Amino acid sequence: MRLSTYNFKTRRETPQDADSANAALLSRGRFIERGMTGVYNFLPMGWVVMENIMSIIRKHMNSTGAYEGRFTTLQDKQLWDRAGRWESGKDIMYQFKDHGEREVGLGFTHEEVFVDLLSRQPLSYADFPYKVYQFQTKFRFEARPKSGLLRGREFLMKDLYSAHATDEELKTYYDQVKEAYHTIFTELGIPVIETLASGGVFTDNFSHEFQTISPIGEDEVYICDQCKMGINKEVIEKVGHKCPNCGGTQFSIEKTIEVGNTFDLGTYYSEKMAVTYADSEDVQKPFWLASYGIGISRAMGTIVELHHDDKGIIWPESVAPASVHLVGLTERAEAVYQQLIEAGILVIYDDRALSAGEKFADADLLGMPVRITVGAKTPEGQVEWKNRDGERSDNMTLETAINKLKED
Ligand code: ATP
Ligand code: MG
């Protein structure tokens, strides 16, 4: 991609409403643009990052045997009444009357939709489990949207739902998804602490949150000194200030961002909504449900919180919009650009008529993992290589540079 044709220009100044590193750097780099409180547009370069995050998640969701689908956003009040959440969700859910005066709302989570979908065919024990996930824009009337992409009123989520004939089958799959979550967050460059948290009002079970340490986080987690398991402050009393995993009683307390979570919902929704399955003796029984979320846009904001310096973003290779930022200061850069493309490397090419200083500042702000410069001082036949997260720059042949890029 040539920056001369990508005309969303970076900003020197931090927008006044930017209350966090992710809001400041993502909007200065023109990855996102605020629409209104808690609502963001994704500009093309920002959308590439979102796509990269989604493809990592998609790969690991598929490997658990789940299928991708897409549920409705617009939903009927009657559906939400079946588990009593039209009333209890009033504060968070966008609810309104359409032109036909029907009461509708925007789904802020999709347990009801999933259970209702299952009810559209006779359910037999032999057909379980069902595992469906989606990527979808969620709307929530958050009282205090803040910290850029971390807490919005419109945000992108991956939500997976699984239904099982038995509790054992649920628990096996639940553990498999938790495993997949650890792999996903490692690939995204987000180190996570698996954390026990409240399972909600209708269960004694814990839920599991995937928390990453950050001063901007809104959660507080007790991290066991011995086994590093996390316990959300909200349940530390419930576990008697003792780690249920190893019995440890020494904790460090950290501020954290919740990037994902998993809920074992038991038979609650199946019973509430009266959707059951026929067991092997043809007796109708409630089934077991779990749901599993990851905030896609929150993950993007979190990556920036964890990976930046005072000059800009430092994207992990796995989600970066491109591997290389090519700073062209002489004609020769054109040929280098073509050769990088031919080698199958994703490149952002700064071919604009700007000063070297301006181009380097943009390369630092935009945060591709590797900067390659071709300038008047670069020896003939060579390019200048610099890692975004390093200080040194080295001259090398383009061939060597391409080989290095392919190694990663
Ligand atoms: P929180 O406690 O932060 O409000 P939650 O418990 O409401 O999160 P879920 O309803 O389980 O979260 O949503 C699944 C995931 O979606 C969360 O783990 C988080 O990553 C993301 N998420 C939740 N609310 C928001 C929001 N307002 N803006 C951006 N991402 C969000
Ligand atoms: Mg919430």
GROMACS .gro file of C-alpha atoms in nm, residues 138-340:
model
  203
  138LYS     CA    1  -2.285  -0.532   2.030
  139PHE     CA    2  -2.472  -0.232   2.165
  140ARG     CA    3  -2.474  -0.162   2.536
  141PHE     CA    4  -2.578   0.148   2.719
  142GLU     CA    5  -2.261   0.161   2.932
  143ALA     CA    6  -2.300   0.427   3.201
  144ARG     CA    7  -1.941   0.542   3.157
  145PRO     CA    8  -1.781   0.465   2.822
  146LYS     CA    9  -1.410   0.525   2.861
  147SER     CA   10  -1.054   0.450   2.761
  148GLY     CA   11  -1.106   0.452   2.385
  149LEU     CA   12  -1.179   0.105   2.256
  150LEU     CA   13  -1.176  -0.051   2.603
  151ARG     CA   14  -1.531   0.037   2.699
  152GLY     CA   15  -1.767   0.143   2.424
  153ARG     CA   16  -2.140   0.160   2.367
  154GLU     CA   17  -2.098  -0.002   2.026
  155PHE     CA   18  -1.822  -0.262   2.005
  156LEU     CA   19  -1.727  -0.579   1.828
  157MET     CA   20  -1.742  -0.908   2.015
  158LYS     CA   21  -1.677  -1.272   1.938
  159ASP     CA   22  -1.935  -1.477   2.119
  160LEU     CA   23  -1.950  -1.854   2.120
  161TYR     CA   24  -2.238  -2.062   2.258
  162SER     CA   25  -2.228  -2.434   2.325
  163ALA     CA   26  -2.514  -2.665   2.422
  164HIS     CA   27  -2.461  -3.009   2.571
  165ALA     CA   28  -2.669  -3.309   2.672
  166THR     CA   29  -2.467  -3.363   2.990
  167ASP     CA   30  -2.275  -3.157   3.242
  168GLU     CA   31  -1.961  -3.370   3.187
  169GLU     CA   32  -1.968  -3.305   2.813
  170LEU     CA   33  -2.003  -2.932   2.882
  171LYS     CA   34  -1.710  -2.931   3.123
  172THR     CA   35  -1.482  -3.108   2.874
  173TYR     CA   36  -1.564  -2.861   2.600
  174TYR     CA   37  -1.546  -2.567   2.841
  175ASP     CA   38  -1.187  -2.660   2.930
  176GLN     CA   39  -1.104  -2.697   2.563
  177VAL     CA   40  -1.227  -2.343   2.493
  178LYS     CA   41  -1.028  -2.206   2.788
  179GLU     CA   42  -0.718  -2.373   2.642
  180ALA     CA   43  -0.795  -2.214   2.304
  181TYR     CA   44  -0.831  -1.875   2.476
  182HIS     CA   45  -0.481  -1.903   2.622
  183THR     CA   46  -0.341  -1.977   2.276
  184ILE     CA   47  -0.538  -1.692   2.119
  185PHE     CA   48  -0.422  -1.432   2.371
  186THR     CA   49  -0.060  -1.547   2.345
  187GLU     CA   50  -0.079  -1.503   1.967
  188LEU     CA   51  -0.236  -1.161   2.008
  189GLY     CA   52   0.047  -1.042   2.234
  190ILE     CA   53  -0.181  -1.015   2.539
  191PRO     CA   54  -0.044  -1.210   2.840
  192VAL     CA   55  -0.346  -1.327   3.039
  193ILE     CA   56  -0.422  -1.445   3.388
  194GLU     CA   57  -0.707  -1.692   3.411
  195THR     CA   58  -0.926  -1.547   3.684
  196LEU     CA   59  -1.215  -1.678   3.888
  197ALA     CA   60  -1.510  -1.443   3.887
  198SER     CA   61  -1.875  -1.437   3.975
  199GLY     CA   62  -2.092  -1.672   3.771
  200GLY     CA   63  -2.392  -1.443   3.795
  201VAL     CA   64  -2.698  -1.434   4.016
  202PHE     CA   65  -2.847  -1.772   3.929
  203THR     CA   66  -2.550  -2.002   3.988
  204ASP     CA   67  -2.291  -2.095   4.249
  205ASN     CA   68  -2.042  -2.170   3.972
  206PHE     CA   69  -1.757  -1.934   3.903
  207SER     CA   70  -1.704  -1.784   3.563
  208HIS     CA   71  -1.355  -1.745   3.422
  209GLU     CA   72  -1.215  -1.417   3.306
  210PHE     CA   73  -0.905  -1.363   3.097
  211GLN     CA   74  -0.739  -1.061   3.251
  212THR     CA   75  -0.427  -0.870   3.153
  213ILE     CA   76  -0.240  -0.644   3.391
  214SER     CA   77  -0.264  -0.275   3.300
  215PRO     CA   78  -0.291   0.042   3.508
  216ILE     CA   79  -0.586   0.155   3.295
  217GLY     CA   80  -0.784  -0.162   3.374
  218GLU     CA   81  -1.116  -0.132   3.556
  219ASP     CA   82  -1.094  -0.468   3.732
  220GLU     CA   83  -0.892  -0.567   4.036
  221VAL     CA   84  -0.747  -0.914   4.054
  222TYR     CA   85  -0.579  -1.103   4.338
  223ILE     CA   86  -0.298  -1.304   4.180
  224CYS     CA   87  -0.184  -1.604   4.379
  225ASP     CA   88   0.191  -1.583   4.449
  226GLN     CA   89   0.219  -1.961   4.429
  227CYS     CA   90   0.024  -2.072   4.122
  228LYS     CA   91  -0.046  -1.736   3.950
  229MET     CA   92  -0.417  -1.803   3.928
  230GLY     CA   93  -0.629  -1.490   3.946
  231ILE     CA   94  -0.924  -1.427   4.172
  232ASN     CA   95  -1.142  -1.129   4.091
  233LYS     CA   96  -1.179  -0.897   4.389
  234GLU     CA   97  -1.558  -0.946   4.363
  235VAL     CA   98  -1.522  -1.312   4.477
  236ILE     CA   99  -1.218  -1.297   4.708
  237GLU     CA  100  -1.448  -1.304   5.014
  238LYS     CA  101  -1.636  -1.599   4.871
  239VAL     CA  102  -1.314  -1.806   4.849
  240GLY     CA  103  -1.213  -1.699   5.201
  241HIS     CA  104  -0.897  -1.518   5.081
  242LYS     CA  105  -0.753  -1.857   4.988
  243CYS     CA  106  -0.660  -1.972   4.638
  244PRO     CA  107  -0.897  -2.260   4.550
  245ASN     CA  108  -0.637  -2.403   4.312
  246CYS     CA  109  -0.332  -2.444   4.542
  247GLY     CA  110  -0.442  -2.321   4.883
  248GLY     CA  111  -0.207  -2.023   4.866
  249THR     CA  112  -0.287  -1.721   5.083
  250GLN     CA  113  -0.035  -1.467   4.949
  251PHE     CA  114  -0.156  -1.250   4.665
  252SER     CA  115  -0.041  -0.953   4.467
  253ILE     CA  116  -0.323  -0.720   4.372
  254GLU     CA  117  -0.324  -0.575   4.021
  255LYS     CA  118  -0.541  -0.355   3.805
  256THR     CA  119  -0.646  -0.550   3.497
  257ILE     CA  120  -0.839  -0.534   3.171
  258GLU     CA  121  -1.083  -0.819   3.104
  259VAL     CA  122  -1.032  -0.926   2.744
  260GLY     CA  123  -1.242  -1.240   2.748
  261ASN     CA  124  -1.455  -1.463   2.964
  262THR     CA  125  -1.630  -1.797   2.978
  263PHE     CA  126  -1.958  -1.877   3.152
  264ASP     CA  127  -2.091  -2.217   3.251
  265LEU     CA  128  -2.463  -2.137   3.256
  266GLY     CA  129  -2.584  -2.484   3.350
  267THR     CA  130  -2.945  -2.567   3.264
  268TYR     CA  131  -3.073  -2.221   3.354
  269TYR     CA  132  -3.170  -2.100   3.005
  270SER     CA  133  -3.300  -2.438   2.892
  271GLU     CA  134  -3.535  -2.447   3.193
  272LYS     CA  135  -3.635  -2.081   3.185
  273MET     CA  136  -3.713  -2.089   2.814
  274ALA     CA  137  -3.864  -2.441   2.829
  275VAL     CA  138  -3.649  -2.583   2.550
  276THR     CA  139  -3.557  -2.944   2.621
  277TYR     CA  140  -3.419  -3.253   2.447
  278ALA     CA  141  -3.522  -3.618   2.433
  279ASP     CA  142  -3.276  -3.846   2.613
  280SER     CA  143  -3.210  -4.209   2.513
  281GLU     CA  144  -3.530  -4.319   2.688
  282ASP     CA  145  -3.724  -4.044   2.513
  283VAL     CA  146  -3.763  -3.844   2.834
  284GLN     CA  147  -3.751  -3.465   2.793
  285LYS     CA  148  -3.462  -3.308   2.984
  286PRO     CA  149  -3.306  -2.962   3.007
  287PHE     CA  150  -2.972  -2.920   2.830
  288TRP     CA  151  -2.652  -2.750   2.944
  289LEU     CA  152  -2.537  -2.417   2.806
  290ALA     CA  153  -2.214  -2.221   2.815
  291SER     CA  154  -2.114  -1.891   2.657
  292TYR     CA  155  -1.771  -1.755   2.582
  293GLY     CA  156  -1.685  -1.395   2.486
  294ILE     CA  157  -1.386  -1.203   2.358
  295GLY     CA  158  -1.395  -0.829   2.299
  296ILE     CA  159  -1.242  -0.776   1.955
  297SER     CA  160  -1.224  -0.398   1.966
  298ARG     CA  161  -1.126  -0.411   2.334
  299ALA     CA  162  -0.845  -0.653   2.238
  300MET     CA  163  -0.721  -0.403   1.980
  301GLY     CA  164  -0.722  -0.123   2.238
  302THR     CA  165  -0.553  -0.351   2.490
  303ILE     CA  166  -0.275  -0.441   2.246
  304VAL     CA  167  -0.200  -0.071   2.207
  305GLU     CA  168  -0.205  -0.016   2.585
  306LEU     CA  169   0.051  -0.297   2.623
  307HIS     CA  170   0.263  -0.227   2.315
  308HIS     CA  171   0.352   0.138   2.266
  309ASP     CA  172   0.613   0.398   2.355
  310ASP     CA  173   0.610   0.777   2.354
  311LYS     CA  174   0.650   0.783   1.975
  312GLY     CA  175   0.365   0.553   1.886
  313ILE     CA  176   0.230   0.202   1.852
  314ILE     CA  177   0.449  -0.112   1.835
  315TRP     CA  178   0.219  -0.372   1.673
  316PRO     CA  179   0.295  -0.738   1.739
  317GLU     CA  180   0.367  -0.903   1.403
  318SER     CA  181   0.056  -1.121   1.437
  319VAL     CA  182  -0.188  -0.829   1.411
  320ALA     CA  183   0.016  -0.555   1.240
  321PRO     CA  184  -0.148  -0.403   0.931
  322ALA     CA  185   0.177  -0.481   0.744
  323SER     CA  186   0.514  -0.638   0.825
  324VAL     CA  187   0.723  -0.357   0.684
  325HIS     CA  188   0.707   0.019   0.672
  326LEU     CA  189   0.921   0.122   0.375
  327VAL     CA  190   1.050   0.477   0.401
  328GLY     CA  191   1.137   0.590   0.051
  329LEU     CA  192   1.374   0.884   0.032
  330THR     CA  193   1.514   0.823  -0.318
  331GLU     CA  194   1.391   0.684  -0.649
  332ARG     CA  195   1.552   0.348  -0.575
  333ALA     CA  196   1.282   0.276  -0.315
  334GLU     CA  197   1.032   0.203  -0.598
  335ALA     CA  198   1.224  -0.106  -0.702
  336VAL     CA  199   1.262  -0.217  -0.339
  337TYR     CA  200   0.885  -0.183  -0.295
  338GLN     CA  201   0.820  -0.400  -0.602
  339GLN     CA  202   1.066  -0.665  -0.485
  340LEU     CA  203   0.914  -0.681  -0.137
   0.00000   0.00000   0.00000
